[in-house]
Amino acid sequence: MSRTILHVDMDAFYASVEQLDRPEHRGRPVVVGADPKEGRGRGVVAACSYEARTFGIRSALPISQAWRLCPGAVYLRPRPRRYAEVSEAVFRILGRYTDRLEPLSIDEAFLDVTGSDRLFGGPAAIGQAIKEAVRRELGLVASVGAADSKFVAKVASDLEKPDGFVVVPPGRAAAFLAPLPIRRLWGVGPRTAERLSRVGLRTIGEVAALRPGDLEGLLGEAGEHLWRLARGEDDRPVEGGAEAKSLGAETTFEEDVFDPEEVRRTLLELADRVAWRLRRRGLRAGGLTLKLRGADFVTHTRAAVLPLPTDLGEELFRGAVALLDRVPWRSKPVRLVGVTATRLTAEGAGAGQLDLFAAPGGGRQRELARALDALGERFGAGTVTRAALVGDRPAKG
DNA sequence: TCTGGGGTCCTAGGACCC
DNA sequence: TCTGGGGTCCTAGGACCC
């Protein structure tokens, strides 16, 4: 029995939200991302309006390059909380059409509307209704793809952006995909595309025409999966969002750092941020990963299992500092540090009670952390901060 | 003019146990 | 002193996605 799957993808999401909230920016090139600092800024473009794209600006472009291409654009820092709010409104609209809804990121989702056909009409009618509702109720534009599999629906939604709507009828998937470049295959990035092009494979159709097993010889087990996608064979179900497996924070220094004390201070800030997010979501970290990138862009990670799961900044910080000694970094300047909580468990699950015995004062530390969280929620993040973070450099927001 | 920050998944190799 | 194979868990790095 053939399924009907929609992929809904918001167009230029962050930039569109900014233009929605600031009418004076409508019709203008808008770039959301790092501070360009007149061309000397570090970081990349997170999102940009279609007006900005006419200058050659794209997502993930270094912000310094964006500045060169269009110094007159409107440059804005991301406002994640606002985007999350609009995202929720989008998902509420999508939820009217099916409960088989799988969020893929903050601004896109799969919908299995196989059973909804009779109620709302065919895929063309449902897709149109969703686009209209998003436009009418939120003032935003979505692109939609419809097909009998997730992969083909996703490719379809991307094909005529912005404001695209492409329906691939059942049985037409292979023909629809054949002329497209291999880079469109989900899981083929720059590296894999390069390997494939070296053996003369340029289009999805060329991959689909291989014999079974040919691609495995080249790419290992992932090869068979890609071969099936190329033929339009994808029976993965649309399923609700999975539990998060990790939760982290990282930051790139404005200038490379030599001072170990500044590295440590930043780790404390990151550990506090991660711990706060853990507490807010009722999670504890059973493990910890430290990430450190040198000025040479070589990145190292070191991981550890914590003696007991925690949601306290102090404990994450202590773990991170211990890992610092295992990273080969002291000879070179540091570009980036990060702290990621892993092995997440729900608060109260497992051995939580043992904390009181194993970590004297842990209970009181948590009480303090919660009290500070409440102040932060009421008066804004950063209202209360550690003395260790108040100094020659302001804490980053 | 270099290359963010949030994630997921896969792989290879080593430790350890039976 | 030499000899297996299998299974599981863990880590570090890397590819990929938005």
Tab-separated table of C-alpha atoms in Angstrom, chain A residues 153-376:
chain	number	residue	atom	x	y	z
A	153	ALA	CA	9.470	14.123	-0.427
A	154	LYS	CA	12.484	15.950	1.001
A	155	VAL	CA	14.178	16.334	-2.361
A	156	ALA	CA	10.873	17.504	-3.851
A	157	SER	CA	10.362	20.230	-1.250
A	158	ASP	CA	13.785	21.652	-2.016
A	159	LEU	CA	13.475	21.677	-5.779
A	160	GLU	CA	11.444	24.831	-6.386
A	161	LYS	CA	12.299	26.905	-3.332
A	162	PRO	CA	11.218	29.459	-2.345
A	163	ASP	CA	7.440	28.964	-2.157
A	164	GLY	CA	7.868	25.593	-3.890
A	165	PHE	CA	5.374	22.788	-4.104
A	166	VAL	CA	6.345	19.599	-5.954
A	167	VAL	CA	4.290	16.404	-5.979
A	168	VAL	CA	5.963	13.195	-7.170
A	169	PRO	CA	3.251	10.638	-7.998
A	170	PRO	CA	3.672	7.034	-6.803
A	171	GLY	CA	5.881	5.035	-9.145
A	172	ARG	CA	7.603	8.130	-10.523
A	173	ALA	CA	10.328	8.461	-7.903
A	174	ALA	CA	13.220	6.887	-9.837
A	175	ALA	CA	12.508	8.935	-12.956
A	176	PHE	CA	12.167	12.095	-10.864
A	177	LEU	CA	15.520	11.533	-9.136
A	178	ALA	CA	17.557	10.273	-12.110
A	179	PRO	CA	18.732	13.599	-13.593
A	180	LEU	CA	19.622	15.164	-10.219
A	181	PRO	CA	23.264	15.422	-9.039
A	182	ILE	CA	24.501	12.831	-6.508
A	183	ARG	CA	24.973	15.609	-3.977
A	184	ARG	CA	21.202	15.573	-3.524
A	185	LEU	CA	21.385	12.079	-2.003
A	186	TRP	CA	20.818	12.299	1.720
A	187	GLY	CA	24.158	11.384	3.284
A	188	VAL	CA	26.333	12.356	0.319
A	189	GLY	CA	28.389	15.355	1.360
A	190	PRO	CA	31.493	16.874	-0.224
A	191	ARG	CA	33.747	13.892	0.648
A	192	THR	CA	31.481	11.157	-0.658
A	193	ALA	CA	30.548	13.191	-3.741
A	194	GLU	CA	34.248	13.519	-4.544
A	195	ARG	CA	34.801	9.774	-4.188
A	196	LEU	CA	31.831	9.005	-6.396
A	197	SER	CA	32.787	11.505	-9.068
A	198	ARG	CA	36.265	9.966	-9.245
A	199	VAL	CA	34.665	6.784	-10.547
A	200	GLY	CA	32.529	8.726	-12.985
A	201	LEU	CA	29.275	8.944	-11.033
A	202	ARG	CA	27.631	12.350	-11.365
A	203	THR	CA	23.855	11.837	-11.291
A	204	ILE	CA	21.504	9.891	-9.063
A	205	GLY	CA	20.384	7.948	-12.162
A	206	GLU	CA	23.942	6.728	-12.719
A	207	VAL	CA	24.086	5.464	-9.153
A	208	ALA	CA	20.679	3.795	-9.491
A	209	ALA	CA	21.872	1.941	-12.628
A	210	LEU	CA	24.724	0.201	-10.772
A	211	ARG	CA	24.442	-3.488	-9.960
A	212	PRO	CA	23.503	-4.397	-6.393
A	213	GLY	CA	26.644	-4.506	-4.283
A	214	ASP	CA	28.731	-2.266	-6.570
A	215	LEU	CA	28.372	0.725	-4.289
A	216	GLU	CA	29.129	-1.310	-1.175
A	217	GLY	CA	32.522	-2.121	-2.629
A	218	LEU	CA	33.169	1.603	-2.784
A	219	LEU	CA	31.508	2.968	0.350
A	220	GLY	CA	30.976	0.007	2.670
A	221	GLU	CA	27.639	-0.689	4.247
A	222	ALA	CA	26.356	2.840	3.689
A	223	GLY	CA	26.679	2.111	-0.032
A	224	GLU	CA	23.676	-0.155	-0.144
A	225	HIS	CA	21.530	2.421	1.625
A	226	LEU	CA	22.540	5.117	-0.866
A	227	TRP	CA	21.917	2.787	-3.799
A	228	ARG	CA	18.388	2.149	-2.567
A	229	LEU	CA	17.729	5.865	-2.049
A	230	ALA	CA	18.932	6.533	-5.580
A	231	ARG	CA	16.326	4.072	-6.858
A	232	GLY	CA	13.622	5.792	-4.839
A	233	GLU	CA	13.439	2.897	-2.362
A	234	ASP	CA	13.015	4.253	1.161
A	235	ASP	CA	10.578	2.585	3.524
A	236	ARG	CA	11.661	4.411	6.695
A	237	PRO	CA	8.581	5.320	8.700
A	238	VAL	CA	7.630	8.808	9.846
A	239	GLU	CA	8.035	8.635	13.611
A	240	GLY	CA	7.841	11.077	16.476
A	241	GLY	CA	10.906	12.859	17.706
A	242	ALA	CA	13.445	10.677	19.548
A	243	GLU	CA	14.913	11.528	22.943
A	244	ALA	CA	17.975	13.746	22.786
A	245	LYS	CA	21.231	11.816	23.161
A	246	SER	CA	23.559	14.679	23.889
A	247	LEU	CA	23.419	18.342	24.755
A	248	GLY	CA	26.347	20.682	24.408
A	249	ALA	CA	27.680	24.198	24.138
A	250	GLU	CA	30.790	25.444	22.390
A	251	THR	CA	32.305	28.779	21.522
A	252	THR	CA	34.898	30.123	19.148
A	253	PHE	CA	37.106	32.827	20.658
A	254	GLU	CA	37.148	36.159	18.906
A	255	GLU	CA	40.913	35.814	18.868
A	256	ASP	CA	42.946	32.662	19.480
A	257	VAL	CA	43.749	32.216	23.158
A	258	PHE	CA	47.094	31.334	24.742
A	259	ASP	CA	46.093	31.818	28.375
A	260	PRO	CA	45.061	28.514	30.067
A	261	GLU	CA	43.181	30.537	32.678
A	262	GLU	CA	40.939	32.030	30.018
A	263	VAL	CA	40.317	28.567	28.585
A	264	ARG	CA	39.272	27.366	32.044
A	265	ARG	CA	37.067	30.382	32.662
A	266	THR	CA	35.286	29.747	29.363
A	267	LEU	CA	34.831	26.079	30.235
A	268	LEU	CA	33.102	27.104	33.472
A	269	GLU	CA	30.768	29.364	31.547
A	270	LEU	CA	29.965	26.608	29.034
A	271	ALA	CA	29.505	24.005	31.784
A	272	ASP	CA	27.067	26.333	33.561
A	273	ARG	CA	25.132	26.869	30.340
A	274	VAL	CA	24.895	23.126	29.632
A	275	ALA	CA	23.906	22.382	33.226
A	276	TRP	CA	21.181	25.006	33.114
A	277	ARG	CA	19.718	23.457	29.965
A	278	LEU	CA	19.903	19.998	31.570
A	279	ARG	CA	17.984	21.218	34.630
A	280	ARG	CA	15.390	22.955	32.512
A	281	ARG	CA	14.729	19.741	30.622
A	282	GLY	CA	14.869	17.510	33.683
A	283	LEU	CA	17.933	15.618	32.449
A	284	ARG	CA	21.234	14.520	33.947
A	285	ALA	CA	24.510	13.802	32.220
A	286	GLY	CA	26.159	10.440	32.799
A	287	GLY	CA	29.055	11.369	30.563
A	288	LEU	CA	30.971	14.350	29.296
A	289	THR	CA	32.921	15.257	26.183
A	290	LEU	CA	35.453	18.066	25.993
A	291	LYS	CA	36.175	19.564	22.586
A	292	LEU	CA	39.125	21.736	21.776
A	293	ARG	CA	40.149	23.185	18.426
A	294	GLY	CA	43.546	24.742	17.850
A	295	ALA	CA	44.357	27.766	15.746
A	296	ASP	CA	45.400	25.225	13.101
A	297	PHE	CA	41.751	24.030	13.053
A	298	VAL	CA	42.771	20.555	14.216
A	299	THR	CA	40.037	19.375	16.574
A	300	HIS	CA	40.438	17.015	19.523
A	301	THR	CA	37.778	15.448	21.709
A	302	ARG	CA	38.170	13.591	24.997
A	303	ALA	CA	35.327	11.802	26.721
A	304	ALA	CA	34.707	10.429	30.196
A	305	VAL	CA	31.995	8.636	32.075
A	306	LEU	CA	31.015	10.548	35.210
A	307	PRO	CA	30.997	8.742	38.575
A	308	LEU	CA	27.366	9.807	38.986
A	309	PRO	CA	24.926	11.540	36.630
A	310	THR	CA	24.766	15.281	37.257
A	311	ASP	CA	23.037	18.479	36.228
A	312	LEU	CA	25.380	20.813	38.109
A	313	GLY	CA	27.752	23.209	36.383
A	314	GLU	CA	30.503	22.685	38.980
A	315	GLU	CA	30.626	18.956	38.327
A	316	LEU	CA	30.613	19.297	34.548
A	317	PHE	CA	33.344	21.906	34.884
A	318	ARG	CA	35.492	19.661	37.096
A	319	GLY	CA	35.122	16.834	34.566
A	320	ALA	CA	36.013	19.130	31.672
A	321	VAL	CA	39.129	20.437	33.403
A	322	ALA	CA	40.261	16.883	34.135
A	323	LEU	CA	39.897	16.045	30.438
A	324	LEU	CA	41.868	19.149	29.499
A	325	ASP	CA	45.033	17.410	30.660
A	326	ARG	CA	44.515	14.651	28.123
A	327	VAL	CA	44.282	16.934	25.087
A	328	PRO	CA	47.492	17.839	23.265
A	329	TRP	CA	47.038	21.607	23.191
A	330	ARG	CA	49.475	23.412	25.428
A	331	SER	CA	51.906	24.141	22.660
A	332	LYS	CA	49.442	26.015	20.507
A	333	PRO	CA	46.793	28.735	20.700
A	334	VAL	CA	43.169	27.654	21.166
A	335	ARG	CA	40.450	28.626	18.741
A	336	LEU	CA	37.414	26.850	20.202
A	337	VAL	CA	36.355	24.989	23.319
A	338	GLY	CA	33.177	23.011	23.928
A	339	VAL	CA	31.481	20.923	26.591
A	340	THR	CA	28.898	18.286	25.715
A	341	ALA	CA	26.780	16.288	28.149
A	342	THR	CA	26.255	12.675	27.042
A	343	ARG	CA	24.554	9.515	28.360
A	344	LEU	CA	21.546	11.583	29.261
A	345	THR	CA	19.009	10.188	31.680
A	346	ALA	CA	15.764	11.590	33.002
A	347	GLU	CA	15.986	13.209	36.410
A	348	GLY	CA	14.900	10.767	39.107
A	349	ALA	CA	15.658	7.748	36.953
A	350	GLY	CA	18.155	5.179	38.214
A	351	ALA	CA	20.565	5.988	41.014
A	352	GLY	CA	19.691	9.632	41.580
A	353	GLN	CA	19.176	9.110	45.304
A	354	LEU	CA	22.749	7.943	45.740
A	355	ASP	CA	23.917	11.496	45.008
A	356	LEU	CA	23.228	12.528	48.562
A	357	PHE	CA	25.672	9.969	49.895
A	358	ALA	CA	28.313	10.185	47.224
A	359	ALA	CA	28.508	13.947	46.889
A	360	PRO	CA	28.062	15.718	50.210
A	361	GLY	CA	26.582	19.124	49.572
A	362	GLY	CA	25.257	18.017	46.174
A	363	GLY	CA	21.725	18.532	47.385
A	364	ARG	CA	22.456	22.000	48.596
A	365	GLN	CA	24.326	22.866	45.415
A	366	ARG	CA	21.292	21.834	43.425
A	367	GLU	CA	19.036	23.974	45.587
A	368	LEU	CA	21.301	26.932	44.966
A	369	ALA	CA	21.396	26.222	41.236
A	370	ARG	CA	17.600	26.069	41.094
A	371	ALA	CA	17.237	29.315	43.002
A	372	LEU	CA	19.613	31.018	40.582
A	373	ASP	CA	17.731	29.466	37.638
A	374	ALA	CA	14.521	31.017	38.962
A	375	LEU	CA	16.155	34.454	39.205
A	376	GLY	CA	17.478	34.056	35.689
